[in-house]
mmCIF file of N, CA and C in Angstrom:
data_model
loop_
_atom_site.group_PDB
_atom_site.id
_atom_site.type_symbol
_atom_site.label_atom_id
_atom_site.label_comp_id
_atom_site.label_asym_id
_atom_site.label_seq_id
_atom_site.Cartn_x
_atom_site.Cartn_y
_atom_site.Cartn_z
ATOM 1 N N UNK A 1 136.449 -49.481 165.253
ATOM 2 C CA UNK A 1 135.835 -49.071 166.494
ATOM 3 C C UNK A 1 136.860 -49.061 167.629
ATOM 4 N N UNK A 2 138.055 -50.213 167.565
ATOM 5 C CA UNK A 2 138.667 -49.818 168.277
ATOM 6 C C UNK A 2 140.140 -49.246 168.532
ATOM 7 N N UNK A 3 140.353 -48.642 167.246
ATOM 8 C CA UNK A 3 140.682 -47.883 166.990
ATOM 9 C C UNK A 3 140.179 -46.313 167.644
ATOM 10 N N UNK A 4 138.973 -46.223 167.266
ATOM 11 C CA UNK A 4 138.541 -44.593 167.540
ATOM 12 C C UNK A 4 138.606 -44.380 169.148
ATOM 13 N N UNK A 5 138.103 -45.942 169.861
ATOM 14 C CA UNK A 5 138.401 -45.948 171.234
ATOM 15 C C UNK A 5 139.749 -45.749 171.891
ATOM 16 N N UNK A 6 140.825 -46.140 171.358
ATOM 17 C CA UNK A 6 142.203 -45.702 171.763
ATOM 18 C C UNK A 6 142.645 -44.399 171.517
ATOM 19 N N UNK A 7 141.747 -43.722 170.545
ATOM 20 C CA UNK A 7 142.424 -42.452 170.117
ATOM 21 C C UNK A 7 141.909 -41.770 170.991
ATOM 22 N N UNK A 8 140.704 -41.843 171.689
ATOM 23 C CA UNK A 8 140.028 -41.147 172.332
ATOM 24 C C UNK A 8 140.234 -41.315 174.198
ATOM 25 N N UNK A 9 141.026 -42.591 174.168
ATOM 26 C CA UNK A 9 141.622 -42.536 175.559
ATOM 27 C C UNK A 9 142.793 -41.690 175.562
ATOM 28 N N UNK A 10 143.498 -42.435 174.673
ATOM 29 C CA UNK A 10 144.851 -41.363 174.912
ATOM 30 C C UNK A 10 144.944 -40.002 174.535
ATOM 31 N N UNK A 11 143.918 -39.296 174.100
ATOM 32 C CA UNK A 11 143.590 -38.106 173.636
ATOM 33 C C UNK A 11 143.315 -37.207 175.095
ATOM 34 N N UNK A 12 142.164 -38.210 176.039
ATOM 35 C CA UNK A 12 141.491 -37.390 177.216
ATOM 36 C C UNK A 12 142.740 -37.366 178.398
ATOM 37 N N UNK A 13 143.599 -38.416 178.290
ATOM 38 C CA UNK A 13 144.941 -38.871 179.527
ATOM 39 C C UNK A 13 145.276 -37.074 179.938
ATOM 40 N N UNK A 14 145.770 -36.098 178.749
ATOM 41 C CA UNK A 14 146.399 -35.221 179.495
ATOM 42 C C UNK A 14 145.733 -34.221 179.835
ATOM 43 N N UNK A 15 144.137 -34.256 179.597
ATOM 44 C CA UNK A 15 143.301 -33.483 180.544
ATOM 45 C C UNK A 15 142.809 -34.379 181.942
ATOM 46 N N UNK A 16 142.856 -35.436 181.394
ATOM 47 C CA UNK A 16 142.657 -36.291 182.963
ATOM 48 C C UNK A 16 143.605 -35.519 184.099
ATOM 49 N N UNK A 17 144.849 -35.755 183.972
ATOM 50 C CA UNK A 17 146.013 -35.507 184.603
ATOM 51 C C UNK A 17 145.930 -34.228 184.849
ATOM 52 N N UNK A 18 145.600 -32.998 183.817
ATOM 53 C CA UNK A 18 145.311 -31.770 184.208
ATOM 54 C C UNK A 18 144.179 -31.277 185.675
ATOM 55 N N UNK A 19 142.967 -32.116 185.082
ATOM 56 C CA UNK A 19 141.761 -31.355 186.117
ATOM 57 C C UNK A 19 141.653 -32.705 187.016
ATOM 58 N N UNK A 20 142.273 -33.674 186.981
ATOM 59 C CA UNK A 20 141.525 -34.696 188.259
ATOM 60 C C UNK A 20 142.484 -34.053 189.806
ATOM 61 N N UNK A 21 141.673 -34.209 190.092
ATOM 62 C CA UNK A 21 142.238 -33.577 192.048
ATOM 63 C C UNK A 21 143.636 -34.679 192.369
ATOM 64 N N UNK A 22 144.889 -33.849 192.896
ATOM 65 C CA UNK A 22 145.417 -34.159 193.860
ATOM 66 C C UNK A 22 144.649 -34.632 195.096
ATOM 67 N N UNK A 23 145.003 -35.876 195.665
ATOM 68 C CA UNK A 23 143.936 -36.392 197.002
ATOM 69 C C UNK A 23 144.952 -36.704 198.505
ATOM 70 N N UNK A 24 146.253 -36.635 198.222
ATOM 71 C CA UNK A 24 146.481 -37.124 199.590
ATOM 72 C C UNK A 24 147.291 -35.592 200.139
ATOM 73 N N UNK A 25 146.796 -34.103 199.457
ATOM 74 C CA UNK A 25 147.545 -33.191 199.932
ATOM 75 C C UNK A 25 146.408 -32.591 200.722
ATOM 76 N N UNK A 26 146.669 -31.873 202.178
ATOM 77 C CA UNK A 26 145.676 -31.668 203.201
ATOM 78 C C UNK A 26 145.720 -30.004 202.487
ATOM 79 N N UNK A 27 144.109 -29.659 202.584
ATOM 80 C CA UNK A 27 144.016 -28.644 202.441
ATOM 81 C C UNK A 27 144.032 -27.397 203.950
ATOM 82 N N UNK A 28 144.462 -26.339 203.673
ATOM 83 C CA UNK A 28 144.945 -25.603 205.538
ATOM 84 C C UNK A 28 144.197 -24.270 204.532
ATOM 85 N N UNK A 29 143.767 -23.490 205.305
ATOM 86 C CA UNK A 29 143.239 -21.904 205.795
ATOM 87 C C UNK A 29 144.414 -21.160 205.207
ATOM 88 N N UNK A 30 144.009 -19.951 204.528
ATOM 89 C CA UNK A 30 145.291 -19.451 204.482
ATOM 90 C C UNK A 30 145.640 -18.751 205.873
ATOM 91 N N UNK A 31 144.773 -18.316 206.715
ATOM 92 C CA UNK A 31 145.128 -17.696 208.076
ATOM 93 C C UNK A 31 146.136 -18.606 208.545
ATOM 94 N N UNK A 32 146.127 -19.874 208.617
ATOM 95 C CA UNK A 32 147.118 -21.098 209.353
ATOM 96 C C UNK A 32 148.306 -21.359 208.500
ATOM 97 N N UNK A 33 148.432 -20.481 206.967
ATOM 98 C CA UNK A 33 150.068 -21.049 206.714
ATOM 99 C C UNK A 33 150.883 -19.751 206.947
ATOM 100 N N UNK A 34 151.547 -19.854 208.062
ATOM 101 C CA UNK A 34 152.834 -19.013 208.630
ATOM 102 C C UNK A 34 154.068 -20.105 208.092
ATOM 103 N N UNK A 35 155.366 -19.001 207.863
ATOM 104 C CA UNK A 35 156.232 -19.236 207.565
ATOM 105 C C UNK A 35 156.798 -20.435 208.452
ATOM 106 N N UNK A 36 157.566 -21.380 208.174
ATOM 107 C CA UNK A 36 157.789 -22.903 209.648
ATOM 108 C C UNK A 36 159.348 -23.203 209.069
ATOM 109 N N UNK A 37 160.190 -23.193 209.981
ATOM 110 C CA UNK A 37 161.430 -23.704 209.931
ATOM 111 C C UNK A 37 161.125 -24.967 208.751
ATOM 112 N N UNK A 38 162.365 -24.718 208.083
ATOM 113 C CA UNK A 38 162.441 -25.905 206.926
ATOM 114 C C UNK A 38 161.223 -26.190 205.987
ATOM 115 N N UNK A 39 160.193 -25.483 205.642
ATOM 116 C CA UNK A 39 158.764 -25.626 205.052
ATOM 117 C C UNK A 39 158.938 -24.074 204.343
ATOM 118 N N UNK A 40 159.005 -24.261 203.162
ATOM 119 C CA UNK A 40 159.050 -23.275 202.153
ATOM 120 C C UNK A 40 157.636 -22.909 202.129
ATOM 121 N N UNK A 41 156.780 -21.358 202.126
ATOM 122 C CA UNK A 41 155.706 -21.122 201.567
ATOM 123 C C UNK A 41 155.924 -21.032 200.309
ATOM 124 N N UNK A 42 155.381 -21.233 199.337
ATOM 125 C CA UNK A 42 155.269 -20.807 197.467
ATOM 126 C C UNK A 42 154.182 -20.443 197.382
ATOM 127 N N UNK A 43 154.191 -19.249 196.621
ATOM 128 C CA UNK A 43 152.809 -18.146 195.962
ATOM 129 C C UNK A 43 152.682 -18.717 194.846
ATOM 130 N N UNK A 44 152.041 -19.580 194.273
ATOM 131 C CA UNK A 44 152.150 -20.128 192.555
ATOM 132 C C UNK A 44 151.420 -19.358 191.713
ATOM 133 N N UNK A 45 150.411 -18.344 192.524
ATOM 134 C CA UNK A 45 149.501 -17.245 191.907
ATOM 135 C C UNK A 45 150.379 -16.428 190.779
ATOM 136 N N UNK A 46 149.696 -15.789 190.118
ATOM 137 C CA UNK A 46 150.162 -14.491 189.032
ATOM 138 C C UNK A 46 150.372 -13.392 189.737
ATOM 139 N N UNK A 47 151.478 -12.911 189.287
ATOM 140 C CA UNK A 47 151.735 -11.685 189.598
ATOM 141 C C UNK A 47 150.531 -10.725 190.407
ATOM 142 N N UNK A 48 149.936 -10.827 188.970
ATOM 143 C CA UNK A 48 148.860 -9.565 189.079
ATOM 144 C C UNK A 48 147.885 -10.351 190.018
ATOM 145 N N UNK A 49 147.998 -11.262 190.556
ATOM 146 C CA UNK A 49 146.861 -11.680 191.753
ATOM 147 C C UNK A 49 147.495 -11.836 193.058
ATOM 148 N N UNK A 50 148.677 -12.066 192.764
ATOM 149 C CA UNK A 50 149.371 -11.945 194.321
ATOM 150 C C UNK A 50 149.470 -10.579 195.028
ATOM 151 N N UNK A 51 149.797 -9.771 193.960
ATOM 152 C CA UNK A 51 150.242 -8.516 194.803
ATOM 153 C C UNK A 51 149.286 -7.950 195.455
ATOM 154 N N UNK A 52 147.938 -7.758 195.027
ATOM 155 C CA UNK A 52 146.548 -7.665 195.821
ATOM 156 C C UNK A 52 146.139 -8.255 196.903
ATOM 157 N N UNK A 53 147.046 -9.447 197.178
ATOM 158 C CA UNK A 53 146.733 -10.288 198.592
ATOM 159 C C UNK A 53 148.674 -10.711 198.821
ATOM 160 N N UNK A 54 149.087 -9.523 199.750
ATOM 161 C CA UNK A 54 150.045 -10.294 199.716
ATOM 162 C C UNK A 54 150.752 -11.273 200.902
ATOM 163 N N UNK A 55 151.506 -12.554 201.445
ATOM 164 C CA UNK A 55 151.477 -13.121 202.527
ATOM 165 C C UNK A 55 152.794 -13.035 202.597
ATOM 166 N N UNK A 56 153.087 -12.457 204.120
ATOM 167 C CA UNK A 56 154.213 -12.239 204.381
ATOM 168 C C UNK A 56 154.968 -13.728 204.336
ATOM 169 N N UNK A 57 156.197 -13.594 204.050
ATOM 170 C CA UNK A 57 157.554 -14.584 204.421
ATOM 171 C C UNK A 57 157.065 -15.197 202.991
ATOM 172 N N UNK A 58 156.362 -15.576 202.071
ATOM 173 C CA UNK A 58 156.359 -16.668 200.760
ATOM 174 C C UNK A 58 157.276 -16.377 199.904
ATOM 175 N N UNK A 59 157.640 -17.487 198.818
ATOM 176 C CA UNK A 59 157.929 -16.723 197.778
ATOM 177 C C UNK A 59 156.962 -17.041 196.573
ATOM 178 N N UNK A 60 156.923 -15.965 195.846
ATOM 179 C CA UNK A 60 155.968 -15.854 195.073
ATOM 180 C C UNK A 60 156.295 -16.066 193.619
ATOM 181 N N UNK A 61 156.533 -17.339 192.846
ATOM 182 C CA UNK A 61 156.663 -18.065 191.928
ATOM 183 C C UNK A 61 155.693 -18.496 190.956
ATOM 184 N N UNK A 62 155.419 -17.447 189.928
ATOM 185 C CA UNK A 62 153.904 -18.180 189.063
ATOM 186 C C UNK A 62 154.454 -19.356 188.500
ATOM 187 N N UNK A 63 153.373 -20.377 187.839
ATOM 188 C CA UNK A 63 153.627 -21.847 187.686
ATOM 189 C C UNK A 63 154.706 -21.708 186.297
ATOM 190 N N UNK A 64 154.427 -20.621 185.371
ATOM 191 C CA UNK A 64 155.585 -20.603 184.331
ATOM 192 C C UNK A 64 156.756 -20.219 184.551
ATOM 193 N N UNK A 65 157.165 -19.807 185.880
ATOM 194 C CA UNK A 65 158.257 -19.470 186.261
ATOM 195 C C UNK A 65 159.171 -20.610 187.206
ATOM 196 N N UNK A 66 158.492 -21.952 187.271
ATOM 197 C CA UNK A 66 158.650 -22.707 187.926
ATOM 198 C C UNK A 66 160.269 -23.718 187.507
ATOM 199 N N UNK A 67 160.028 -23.521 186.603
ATOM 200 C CA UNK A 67 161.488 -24.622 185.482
ATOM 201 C C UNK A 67 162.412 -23.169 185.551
ATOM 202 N N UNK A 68 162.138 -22.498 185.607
ATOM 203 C CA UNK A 68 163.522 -21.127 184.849
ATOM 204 C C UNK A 68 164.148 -20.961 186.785
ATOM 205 N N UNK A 69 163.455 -20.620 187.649
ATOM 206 C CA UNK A 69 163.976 -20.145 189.330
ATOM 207 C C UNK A 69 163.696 -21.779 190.139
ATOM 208 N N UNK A 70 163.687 -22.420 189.442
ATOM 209 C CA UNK A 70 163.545 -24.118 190.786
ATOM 210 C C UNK A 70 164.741 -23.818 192.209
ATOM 211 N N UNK A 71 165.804 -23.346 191.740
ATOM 212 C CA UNK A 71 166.952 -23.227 192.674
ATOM 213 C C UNK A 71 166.442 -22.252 193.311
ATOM 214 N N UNK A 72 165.611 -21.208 193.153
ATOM 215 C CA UNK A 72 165.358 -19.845 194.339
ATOM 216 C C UNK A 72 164.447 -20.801 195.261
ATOM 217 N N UNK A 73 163.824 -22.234 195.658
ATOM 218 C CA UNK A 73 163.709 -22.544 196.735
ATOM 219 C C UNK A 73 164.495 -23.283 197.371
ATOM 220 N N UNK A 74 164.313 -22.463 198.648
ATOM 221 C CA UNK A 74 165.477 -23.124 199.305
ATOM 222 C C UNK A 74 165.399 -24.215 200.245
ATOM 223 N N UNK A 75 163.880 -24.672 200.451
ATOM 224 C CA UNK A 75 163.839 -26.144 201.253
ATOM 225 C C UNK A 75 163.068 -27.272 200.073
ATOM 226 N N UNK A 76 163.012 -28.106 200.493
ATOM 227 C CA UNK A 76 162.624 -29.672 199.914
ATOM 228 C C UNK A 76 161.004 -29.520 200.553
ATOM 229 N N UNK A 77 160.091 -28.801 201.689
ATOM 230 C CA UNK A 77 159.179 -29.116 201.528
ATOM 231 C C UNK A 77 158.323 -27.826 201.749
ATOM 232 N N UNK A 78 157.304 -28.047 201.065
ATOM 233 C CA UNK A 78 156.539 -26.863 200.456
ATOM 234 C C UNK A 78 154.979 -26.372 200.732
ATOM 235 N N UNK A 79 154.303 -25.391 201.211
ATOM 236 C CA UNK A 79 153.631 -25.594 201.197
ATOM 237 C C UNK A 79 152.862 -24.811 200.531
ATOM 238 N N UNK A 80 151.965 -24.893 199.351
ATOM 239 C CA UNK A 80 151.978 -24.072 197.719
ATOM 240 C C UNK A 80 150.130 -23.317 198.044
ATOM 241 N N UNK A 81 150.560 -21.892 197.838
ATOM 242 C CA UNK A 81 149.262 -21.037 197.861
ATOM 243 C C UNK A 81 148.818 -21.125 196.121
ATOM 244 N N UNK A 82 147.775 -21.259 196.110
ATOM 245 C CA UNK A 82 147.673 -21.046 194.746
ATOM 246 C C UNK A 82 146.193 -20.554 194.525
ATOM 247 N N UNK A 83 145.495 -19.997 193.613
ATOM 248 C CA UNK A 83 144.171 -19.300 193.663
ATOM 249 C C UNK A 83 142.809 -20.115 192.773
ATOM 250 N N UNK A 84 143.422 -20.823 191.936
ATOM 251 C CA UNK A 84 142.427 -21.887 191.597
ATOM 252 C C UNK A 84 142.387 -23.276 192.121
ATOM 253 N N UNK A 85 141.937 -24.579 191.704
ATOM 254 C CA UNK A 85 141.740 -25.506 191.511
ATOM 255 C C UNK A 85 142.617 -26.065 190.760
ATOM 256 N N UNK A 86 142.616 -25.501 189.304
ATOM 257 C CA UNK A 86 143.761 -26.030 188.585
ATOM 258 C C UNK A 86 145.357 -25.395 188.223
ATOM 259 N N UNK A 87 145.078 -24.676 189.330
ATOM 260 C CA UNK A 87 146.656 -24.078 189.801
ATOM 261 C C UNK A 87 146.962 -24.753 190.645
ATOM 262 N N UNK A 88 146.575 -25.207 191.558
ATOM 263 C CA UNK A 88 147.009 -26.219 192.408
ATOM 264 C C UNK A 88 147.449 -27.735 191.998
ATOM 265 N N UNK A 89 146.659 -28.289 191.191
ATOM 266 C CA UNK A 89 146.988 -29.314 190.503
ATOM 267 C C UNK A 89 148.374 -29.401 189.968
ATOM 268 N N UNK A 90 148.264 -28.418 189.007
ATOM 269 C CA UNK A 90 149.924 -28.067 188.249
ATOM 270 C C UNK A 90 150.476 -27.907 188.936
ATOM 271 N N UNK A 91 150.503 -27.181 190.052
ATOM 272 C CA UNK A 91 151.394 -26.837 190.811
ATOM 273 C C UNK A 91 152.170 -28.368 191.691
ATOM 274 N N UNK A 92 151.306 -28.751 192.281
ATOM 275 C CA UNK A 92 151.731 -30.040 193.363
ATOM 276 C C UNK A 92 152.216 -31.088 191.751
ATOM 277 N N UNK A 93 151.662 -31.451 190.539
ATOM 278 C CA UNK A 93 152.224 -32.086 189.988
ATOM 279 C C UNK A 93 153.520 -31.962 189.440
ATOM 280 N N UNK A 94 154.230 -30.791 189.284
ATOM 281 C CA UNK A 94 155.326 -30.039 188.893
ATOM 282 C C UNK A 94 156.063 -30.665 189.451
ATOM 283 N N UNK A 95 155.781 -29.541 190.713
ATOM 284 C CA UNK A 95 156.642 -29.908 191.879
ATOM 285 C C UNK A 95 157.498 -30.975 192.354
ATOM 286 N N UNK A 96 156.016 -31.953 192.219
ATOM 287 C CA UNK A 96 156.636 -33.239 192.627
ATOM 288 C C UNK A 96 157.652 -33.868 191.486
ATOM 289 N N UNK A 97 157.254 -33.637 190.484
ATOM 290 C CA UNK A 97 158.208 -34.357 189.306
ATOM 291 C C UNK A 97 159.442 -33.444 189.361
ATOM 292 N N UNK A 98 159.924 -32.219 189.930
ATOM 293 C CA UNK A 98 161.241 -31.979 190.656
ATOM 294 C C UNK A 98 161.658 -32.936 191.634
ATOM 295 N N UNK A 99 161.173 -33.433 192.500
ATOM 296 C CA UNK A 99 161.477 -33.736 193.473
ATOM 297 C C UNK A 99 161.371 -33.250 195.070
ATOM 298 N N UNK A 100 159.997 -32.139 195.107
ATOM 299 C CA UNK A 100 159.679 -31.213 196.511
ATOM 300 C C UNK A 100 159.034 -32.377 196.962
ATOM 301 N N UNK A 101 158.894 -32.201 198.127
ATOM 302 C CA UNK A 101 157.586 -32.898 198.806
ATOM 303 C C UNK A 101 156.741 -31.597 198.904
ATOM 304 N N UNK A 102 155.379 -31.689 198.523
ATOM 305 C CA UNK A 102 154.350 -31.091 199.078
ATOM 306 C C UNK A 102 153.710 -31.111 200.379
ATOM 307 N N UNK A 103 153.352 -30.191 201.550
ATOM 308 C CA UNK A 103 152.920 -30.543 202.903
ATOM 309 C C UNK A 103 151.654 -30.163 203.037
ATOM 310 N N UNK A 104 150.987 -29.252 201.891
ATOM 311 C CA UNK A 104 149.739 -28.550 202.502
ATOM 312 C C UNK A 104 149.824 -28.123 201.070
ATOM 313 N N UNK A 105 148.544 -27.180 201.281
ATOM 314 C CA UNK A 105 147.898 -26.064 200.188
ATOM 315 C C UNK A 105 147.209 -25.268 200.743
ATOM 316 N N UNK A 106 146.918 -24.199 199.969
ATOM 317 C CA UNK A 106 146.192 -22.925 200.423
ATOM 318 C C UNK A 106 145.623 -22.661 199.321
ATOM 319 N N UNK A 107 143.893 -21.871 199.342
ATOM 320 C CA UNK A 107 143.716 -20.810 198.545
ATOM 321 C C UNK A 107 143.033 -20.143 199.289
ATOM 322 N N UNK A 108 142.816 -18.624 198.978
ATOM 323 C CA UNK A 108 142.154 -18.006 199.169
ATOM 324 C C UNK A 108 140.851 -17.676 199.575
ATOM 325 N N UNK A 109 139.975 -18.707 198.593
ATOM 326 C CA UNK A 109 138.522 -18.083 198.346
ATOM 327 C C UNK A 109 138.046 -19.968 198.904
ATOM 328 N N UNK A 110 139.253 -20.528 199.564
ATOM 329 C CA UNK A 110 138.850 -21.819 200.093
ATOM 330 C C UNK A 110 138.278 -22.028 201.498
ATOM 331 N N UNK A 111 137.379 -22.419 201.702
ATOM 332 C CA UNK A 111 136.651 -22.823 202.882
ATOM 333 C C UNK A 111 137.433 -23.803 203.252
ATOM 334 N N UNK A 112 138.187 -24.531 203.311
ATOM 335 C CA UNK A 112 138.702 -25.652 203.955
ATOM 336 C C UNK A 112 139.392 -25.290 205.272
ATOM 337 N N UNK A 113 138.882 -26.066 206.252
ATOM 338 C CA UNK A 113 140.275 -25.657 207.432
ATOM 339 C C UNK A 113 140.540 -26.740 208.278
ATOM 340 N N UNK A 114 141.836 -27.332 208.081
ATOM 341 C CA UNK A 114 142.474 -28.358 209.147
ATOM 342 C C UNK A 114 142.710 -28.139 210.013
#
């Protein structure tokens, strides 16, 4: 029995880590993220979803492209558009295990506004 219980914790850990919310990153409007001295925008969206909405000054980096271009950003802090829930997650967890600081987030279809 406890056996099946350990298999089944450490089994759920890397969906835990997948879908549980980032909590201390402030969510902002996308109307309110303009480009800011030293504050990188990042598009973490797909291709095919960015180009349909596109925001001036970002750069637009899907999350699998994140390990191959890390050097095409050029500041330490970030503030990451992304179009889901669990694009955002990956995204700010990535990130951080580079070494960015995260300052904000954006999506789209988000009601949030600081």
């Amino acid at each position: 029995m406890l056996l099946i219980f350990l298999t089944l914790l450490l089994g759920s850990f890397p969906l835990i880590k997948r879908y549980y919310p980032v909590r201390d990153i402030p969510c902002y409007h996308l109307d309110q993220c303009l480009p800011k001295e030293g504050i990188a925008l990042l598009d973490v969206r797909d291709y095919n979803v960015s180009c349909h909405c596109e925001i001036p000054g970002a750069i637009n980096l899907p999350i699998p492209y994140i390990n191959r271009h890390i050097k095409d950003i050029p500041y330490n802090q970030i503030h990451l558009v992304a179009s889901s829930s669990l694009e955002e997650n990956i995204g700010i967890r990535l990130l951080r295990k580079k070494g960015f600081n995260i300052v904000g987030f954006s999506m789209p279809d988000c009601q949030c506004v600081k």
